[in-house]
């Protein structure tokens, strides 16, 4: 992530902590830097591993959850609940986007769609100010489609061989 983005989110965190008389702990800033060094979605376990191994800054799971909740309230992080798992994503300067999610393997891919973004931005909503959006599109990825086709072909071939054997 660009240093300018990291500096900007650190300033936002500084301002919030000062205005609300919260402590500026090294854990909060290390977690913030780790979050913004991860490209894409991450789980709590992936974030913990990055802090433990790559940054040599171990923190407890409770500290991670509490800090991520703080970041959620500041809109520095967004939480996604994808098919049975919770993932997080840094969202400063990257709020509106779409995800395609394979309903078989669970693979999540971000997609850029200027048409969808334009459509949502042009929506006139009553008594509501839009901050951003996330769209989830569910389907089956090409890898799972290919695996499914191979299974079907293998099943058909097996049935055909069994039929030919029975006829002899």
PDB file of C-alpha atoms in Angstrom:
ATOM      1  CA  UNK A   1       0.000   0.000   0.000  1.00  0.00           C
ATOM      2  CA  UNK A   2       1.204   3.497  -0.695  1.00  0.00           C
ATOM      3  CA  UNK A   3       2.832   5.369   2.167  1.00  0.00           C
ATOM      4  CA  UNK A   4       0.455   8.284   1.561  1.00  0.00           C
ATOM      5  CA  UNK A   5      -2.548   6.038   2.260  1.00  0.00           C
ATOM      6  CA  UNK A   6      -0.943   4.607   5.396  1.00  0.00           C
ATOM      7  CA  UNK A   7      -0.122   8.142   6.592  1.00  0.00           C
ATOM      8  CA  UNK A   8      -3.701   9.245   5.932  1.00  0.00           C
ATOM      9  CA  UNK A   9      -5.275   6.357   7.853  1.00  0.00           C
ATOM     10  CA  UNK A  10      -2.814   6.833  10.719  1.00  0.00           C
ATOM     11  CA  UNK A  11      -3.847  10.500  10.911  1.00  0.00           C
ATOM     12  CA  UNK A  12      -7.531   9.482  10.999  1.00  0.00           C
ATOM     13  CA  UNK A  13      -6.785   7.051  13.806  1.00  0.00           C
ATOM     14  CA  UNK A  14      -4.711   9.701  15.651  1.00  0.00           C
ATOM     15  CA  UNK A  15      -7.538  12.229  15.454  1.00  0.00           C
ATOM     16  CA  UNK A  16     -10.151   9.743  16.640  1.00  0.00           C
ATOM     17  CA  UNK A  17      -8.049   8.519  19.563  1.00  0.00           C
ATOM     18  CA  UNK A  18      -7.213  12.078  20.669  1.00  0.00           C
ATOM     19  CA  UNK A  19     -10.799  13.329  20.385  1.00  0.00           C
ATOM     20  CA  UNK A  20     -12.129  10.375  22.374  1.00  0.00           C
ATOM     21  CA  UNK A  21      -9.364  10.269  24.978  1.00  0.00           C
ATOM     22  CA  UNK A  22      -8.183   6.797  23.971  1.00  0.00           C
ATOM     23  CA  UNK A  23      -4.619   5.624  24.261  1.00  0.00           C
ATOM     24  CA  UNK A  24      -2.363   5.570  21.208  1.00  0.00           C
ATOM     25  CA  UNK A  25      -1.020   2.052  21.646  1.00  0.00           C
ATOM     26  CA  UNK A  26       1.675   0.505  19.450  1.00  0.00           C
ATOM     27  CA  UNK A  27      -0.654  -2.475  18.906  1.00  0.00           C
ATOM     28  CA  UNK A  28      -3.293  -0.342  17.200  1.00  0.00           C
ATOM     29  CA  UNK A  29      -0.780   1.192  14.814  1.00  0.00           C
ATOM     30  CA  UNK A  30       0.944  -2.112  14.040  1.00  0.00           C
ATOM     31  CA  UNK A  31      -2.396  -3.741  13.306  1.00  0.00           C
ATOM     32  CA  UNK A  32      -3.372  -0.793  11.102  1.00  0.00           C
ATOM     33  CA  UNK A  33      -0.102  -1.054   9.132  1.00  0.00           C
ATOM     34  CA  UNK A  34      -0.533  -4.832   8.807  1.00  0.00           C
ATOM     35  CA  UNK A  35      -4.117  -4.424   7.560  1.00  0.00           C
ATOM     36  CA  UNK A  36      -3.016  -1.910   4.941  1.00  0.00           C
ATOM     37  CA  UNK A  37      -0.077  -4.073   3.851  1.00  0.00           C
ATOM     38  CA  UNK A  38      -2.408  -6.951   2.918  1.00  0.00           C
ATOM     39  CA  UNK A  39      -3.742  -6.769  -0.619  1.00  0.00           C
ATOM     40  CA  UNK A  40      -7.323  -7.986  -0.744  1.00  0.00           C
ATOM     41  CA  UNK A  41      -9.339  -9.913   1.811  1.00  0.00           C
ATOM     42  CA  UNK A  42      -7.937 -11.480   4.963  1.00  0.00           C
ATOM     43  CA  UNK A  43      -9.102 -13.452   7.968  1.00  0.00           C
ATOM     44  CA  UNK A  44      -8.228 -12.828  11.603  1.00  0.00           C
ATOM     45  CA  UNK A  45      -5.846 -15.798  11.428  1.00  0.00           C
ATOM     46  CA  UNK A  46      -4.058 -14.413   8.367  1.00  0.00           C
ATOM     47  CA  UNK A  47      -3.699 -11.024  10.050  1.00  0.00           C
ATOM     48  CA  UNK A  48      -2.386 -12.657  13.229  1.00  0.00           C
ATOM     49  CA  UNK A  49       0.135 -14.687  11.219  1.00  0.00           C
ATOM     50  CA  UNK A  50       1.367 -11.555   9.447  1.00  0.00           C
ATOM     51  CA  UNK A  51       1.818  -9.727  12.732  1.00  0.00           C
ATOM     52  CA  UNK A  52       3.507 -12.725  14.410  1.00  0.00           C
ATOM     53  CA  UNK A  53       5.862 -13.833  11.653  1.00  0.00           C
ATOM     54  CA  UNK A  54       6.445 -11.037   9.186  1.00  0.00           C
ATOM     55  CA  UNK A  55       6.263  -8.051  11.527  1.00  0.00           C
ATOM     56  CA  UNK A  56       7.498  -9.841  14.679  1.00  0.00           C
ATOM     57  CA  UNK A  57       4.714  -8.181  16.666  1.00  0.00           C
ATOM     58  CA  UNK A  58       2.492 -10.834  18.263  1.00  0.00           C
ATOM     59  CA  UNK A  59      -0.871  -9.707  19.661  1.00  0.00           C
ATOM     60  CA  UNK A  60      -3.753 -11.581  21.244  1.00  0.00           C
ATOM     61  CA  UNK A  61      -6.903 -12.500  19.323  1.00  0.00           C
ATOM     62  CA  UNK A  62      -8.909 -10.292  21.705  1.00  0.00           C
ATOM     63  CA  UNK A  63      -6.728  -7.298  20.794  1.00  0.00           C
ATOM     64  CA  UNK A  64      -7.195  -8.085  17.096  1.00  0.00           C
ATOM     65  CA  UNK A  65     -10.986  -8.315  17.400  1.00  0.00           C
ATOM     66  CA  UNK A  66     -11.258  -5.158  19.495  1.00  0.00           C
ATOM     67  CA  UNK A  67      -8.955  -3.200  17.196  1.00  0.00           C
ATOM     68  CA  UNK A  68     -10.738  -4.379  14.053  1.00  0.00           C
ATOM     69  CA  UNK A  69     -14.059  -3.333  15.612  1.00  0.00           C
ATOM     70  CA  UNK A  70     -12.568   0.105  16.187  1.00  0.00           C
ATOM     71  CA  UNK A  71     -11.380   0.224  12.561  1.00  0.00           C
ATOM     72  CA  UNK A  72     -14.845  -0.876  11.393  1.00  0.00           C
ATOM     73  CA  UNK A  73     -16.464   2.016  13.249  1.00  0.00           C
ATOM     74  CA  UNK A  74     -13.951   4.421  11.670  1.00  0.00           C
ATOM     75  CA  UNK A  75     -14.618   2.905   8.222  1.00  0.00           C
ATOM     76  CA  UNK A  76     -10.951   2.024   7.819  1.00  0.00           C
ATOM     77  CA  UNK A  77     -11.869  -1.646   7.425  1.00  0.00           C
ATOM     78  CA  UNK A  78     -14.900  -3.427   6.028  1.00  0.00           C
ATOM     79  CA  UNK A  79     -16.128  -6.861   7.123  1.00  0.00           C
ATOM     80  CA  UNK A  80     -17.453  -9.383   4.615  1.00  0.00           C
ATOM     81  CA  UNK A  81     -19.304 -12.539   5.458  1.00  0.00           C
ATOM     82  CA  UNK A  82     -18.585 -14.871   2.579  1.00  0.00           C
ATOM     83  CA  UNK A  83     -20.065 -18.372   2.609  1.00  0.00           C
ATOM     84  CA  UNK A  84     -19.290 -19.500   6.110  1.00  0.00           C
ATOM     85  CA  UNK A  85     -16.248 -17.305   6.699  1.00  0.00           C
ATOM     86  CA  UNK A  86     -15.645 -13.770   7.855  1.00  0.00           C
ATOM     87  CA  UNK A  87     -13.046 -11.763   5.988  1.00  0.00           C
ATOM     88  CA  UNK A  88     -11.885  -8.196   6.339  1.00  0.00           C
ATOM     89  CA  UNK A  89     -10.545  -5.687   3.869  1.00  0.00           C
ATOM     90  CA  UNK A  90      -8.857  -2.303   4.099  1.00  0.00           C
ATOM     91  CA  UNK A  91     -11.318   0.145   2.610  1.00  0.00           C
ATOM     92  CA  UNK A  92      -9.838   3.638   2.796  1.00  0.00           C
ATOM     93  CA  UNK A  93     -10.039   5.070  -0.714  1.00  0.00           C
ATOM     94  CA  UNK A  94     -11.513   1.769  -2.050  1.00  0.00           C
ATOM     95  CA  UNK A  95     -15.096   1.605  -0.845  1.00  0.00           C
ATOM     96  CA  UNK A  96     -17.295   0.769  -3.811  1.00  0.00           C
ATOM     97  CA  UNK A  97     -16.630  -2.498  -5.563  1.00  0.00           C
ATOM     98  CA  UNK A  98     -18.066  -5.855  -6.573  1.00  0.00           C
ATOM     99  CA  UNK A  99     -17.157  -9.429  -5.666  1.00  0.00           C
ATOM    100  CA  UNK A 100     -17.818 -12.605  -7.577  1.00  0.00           C
ATOM    101  CA  UNK A 101     -18.081 -15.601  -5.268  1.00  0.00           C
ATOM    102  CA  UNK A 102     -17.981 -19.229  -6.353  1.00  0.00           C
ATOM    103  CA  UNK A 103     -20.757 -21.056  -4.538  1.00  0.00           C
ATOM    104  CA  UNK A 104     -18.853 -24.353  -4.826  1.00  0.00           C
ATOM    105  CA  UNK A 105     -15.247 -23.611  -3.784  1.00  0.00           C
ATOM    106  CA  UNK A 106     -15.823 -20.227  -2.095  1.00  0.00           C
ATOM    107  CA  UNK A 107     -13.203 -18.373  -4.161  1.00  0.00           C
ATOM    108  CA  UNK A 108     -13.726 -14.604  -3.990  1.00  0.00           C
ATOM    109  CA  UNK A 109     -12.576 -12.307  -6.780  1.00  0.00           C
ATOM    110  CA  UNK A 110     -12.953  -8.548  -6.907  1.00  0.00           C
ATOM    111  CA  UNK A 111     -14.252  -7.227 -10.185  1.00  0.00           C
ATOM    112  CA  UNK A 112     -14.267  -3.732 -11.580  1.00  0.00           C
ATOM    113  CA  UNK A 113     -17.534  -2.689 -13.171  1.00  0.00           C
ATOM    114  CA  UNK A 114     -17.822   0.994 -14.041  1.00  0.00           C
ATOM    115  CA  UNK A 115     -21.414   0.403 -15.182  1.00  0.00           C
ATOM    116  CA  UNK A 116     -22.530  -0.926 -11.803  1.00  0.00           C
ATOM    117  CA  UNK A 117     -20.648   1.805  -9.934  1.00  0.00           C
ATOM    118  CA  UNK A 118     -22.258   4.474 -12.133  1.00  0.00           C
ATOM    119  CA  UNK A 119     -25.714   2.926 -11.648  1.00  0.00           C
ATOM    120  CA  UNK A 120     -25.408   2.880  -7.855  1.00  0.00           C
ATOM    121  CA  UNK A 121     -23.934   6.387  -7.725  1.00  0.00           C
ATOM    122  CA  UNK A 122     -26.830   7.724  -9.793  1.00  0.00           C
ATOM    123  CA  UNK A 123     -29.445   6.189  -7.467  1.00  0.00           C
ATOM    124  CA  UNK A 124     -31.544   8.825  -5.752  1.00  0.00           C
ATOM    125  CA  UNK A 125     -32.322   7.507  -2.283  1.00  0.00           C
ATOM    126  CA  UNK A 126     -34.741   9.242   0.076  1.00  0.00           C
ATOM    127  CA  UNK A 127     -33.425  10.306   3.470  1.00  0.00           C
ATOM    128  CA  UNK A 128     -30.210   8.343   3.042  1.00  0.00           C
ATOM    129  CA  UNK A 129     -26.648   9.378   2.260  1.00  0.00           C
ATOM    130  CA  UNK A 130     -24.598   6.779   0.421  1.00  0.00           C
ATOM    131  CA  UNK A 131     -21.019   6.248   1.585  1.00  0.00           C
ATOM    132  CA  UNK A 132     -20.142   3.326  -0.631  1.00  0.00           C
ATOM    133  CA  UNK A 133     -21.299  -0.142  -1.542  1.00  0.00           C
ATOM    134  CA  UNK A 134     -20.224  -3.736  -1.959  1.00  0.00           C
ATOM    135  CA  UNK A 135     -22.001  -6.067  -4.348  1.00  0.00           C
ATOM    136  CA  UNK A 136     -21.827  -9.870  -4.154  1.00  0.00           C
ATOM    137  CA  UNK A 137     -22.400 -11.899  -7.319  1.00  0.00           C
ATOM    138  CA  UNK A 138     -22.723 -15.636  -6.723  1.00  0.00           C
ATOM    139  CA  UNK A 139     -22.101 -18.306  -9.337  1.00  0.00           C
ATOM    140  CA  UNK A 140     -19.669 -21.056 -10.277  1.00  0.00           C
ATOM    141  CA  UNK A 141     -16.076 -20.261 -11.263  1.00  0.00           C
ATOM    142  CA  UNK A 142     -14.478 -21.692 -14.398  1.00  0.00           C
ATOM    143  CA  UNK A 143     -12.297 -24.095 -12.386  1.00  0.00           C
ATOM    144  CA  UNK A 144     -15.331 -25.627 -10.664  1.00  0.00           C
ATOM    145  CA  UNK A 145     -17.224 -25.708 -13.973  1.00  0.00           C
ATOM    146  CA  UNK A 146     -14.342 -27.653 -15.559  1.00  0.00           C
ATOM    147  CA  UNK A 147     -14.189 -30.095 -12.616  1.00  0.00           C
ATOM    148  CA  UNK A 148     -17.945 -30.620 -12.838  1.00  0.00           C
ATOM    149  CA  UNK A 149     -17.756 -31.252 -16.599  1.00  0.00           C
ATOM    150  CA  UNK A 150     -14.934 -33.797 -16.083  1.00  0.00           C
ATOM    151  CA  UNK A 151     -16.970 -35.616 -13.433  1.00  0.00           C
ATOM    152  CA  UNK A 152     -20.019 -35.729 -15.701  1.00  0.00           C
ATOM    153  CA  UNK A 153     -17.944 -37.008 -18.633  1.00  0.00           C
ATOM    154  CA  UNK A 154     -16.297 -39.653 -16.444  1.00  0.00           C
ATOM    155  CA  UNK A 155     -19.700 -40.767 -15.148  1.00  0.00           C
ATOM    156  CA  UNK A 156     -21.117 -40.973 -18.693  1.00  0.00           C
ATOM    157  CA  UNK A 157     -18.074 -42.907 -19.898  1.00  0.00           C
ATOM    158  CA  UNK A 158     -18.348 -45.333 -16.967  1.00  0.00           C
ATOM    159  CA  UNK A 159     -22.075 -45.846 -17.580  1.00  0.00           C
ATOM    160  CA  UNK A 160     -21.395 -46.411 -21.285  1.00  0.00           C
ATOM    161  CA  UNK A 161     -18.677 -48.985 -20.505  1.00  0.00           C
ATOM    162  CA  UNK A 162     -20.994 -50.755 -18.032  1.00  0.00           C
ATOM    163  CA  UNK A 163     -23.763 -50.826 -20.656  1.00  0.00           C
ATOM    164  CA  UNK A 164     -21.410 -52.227 -23.323  1.00  0.00           C
ATOM    165  CA  UNK A 165     -20.123 -54.892 -20.893  1.00  0.00           C
ATOM    166  CA  UNK A 166     -23.679 -55.914 -19.974  1.00  0.00           C
ATOM    167  CA  UNK A 167     -24.679 -56.267 -23.636  1.00  0.00           C
ATOM    168  CA  UNK A 168     -21.836 -58.709 -24.372  1.00  0.00           C
TER     169      UNK A 168
END
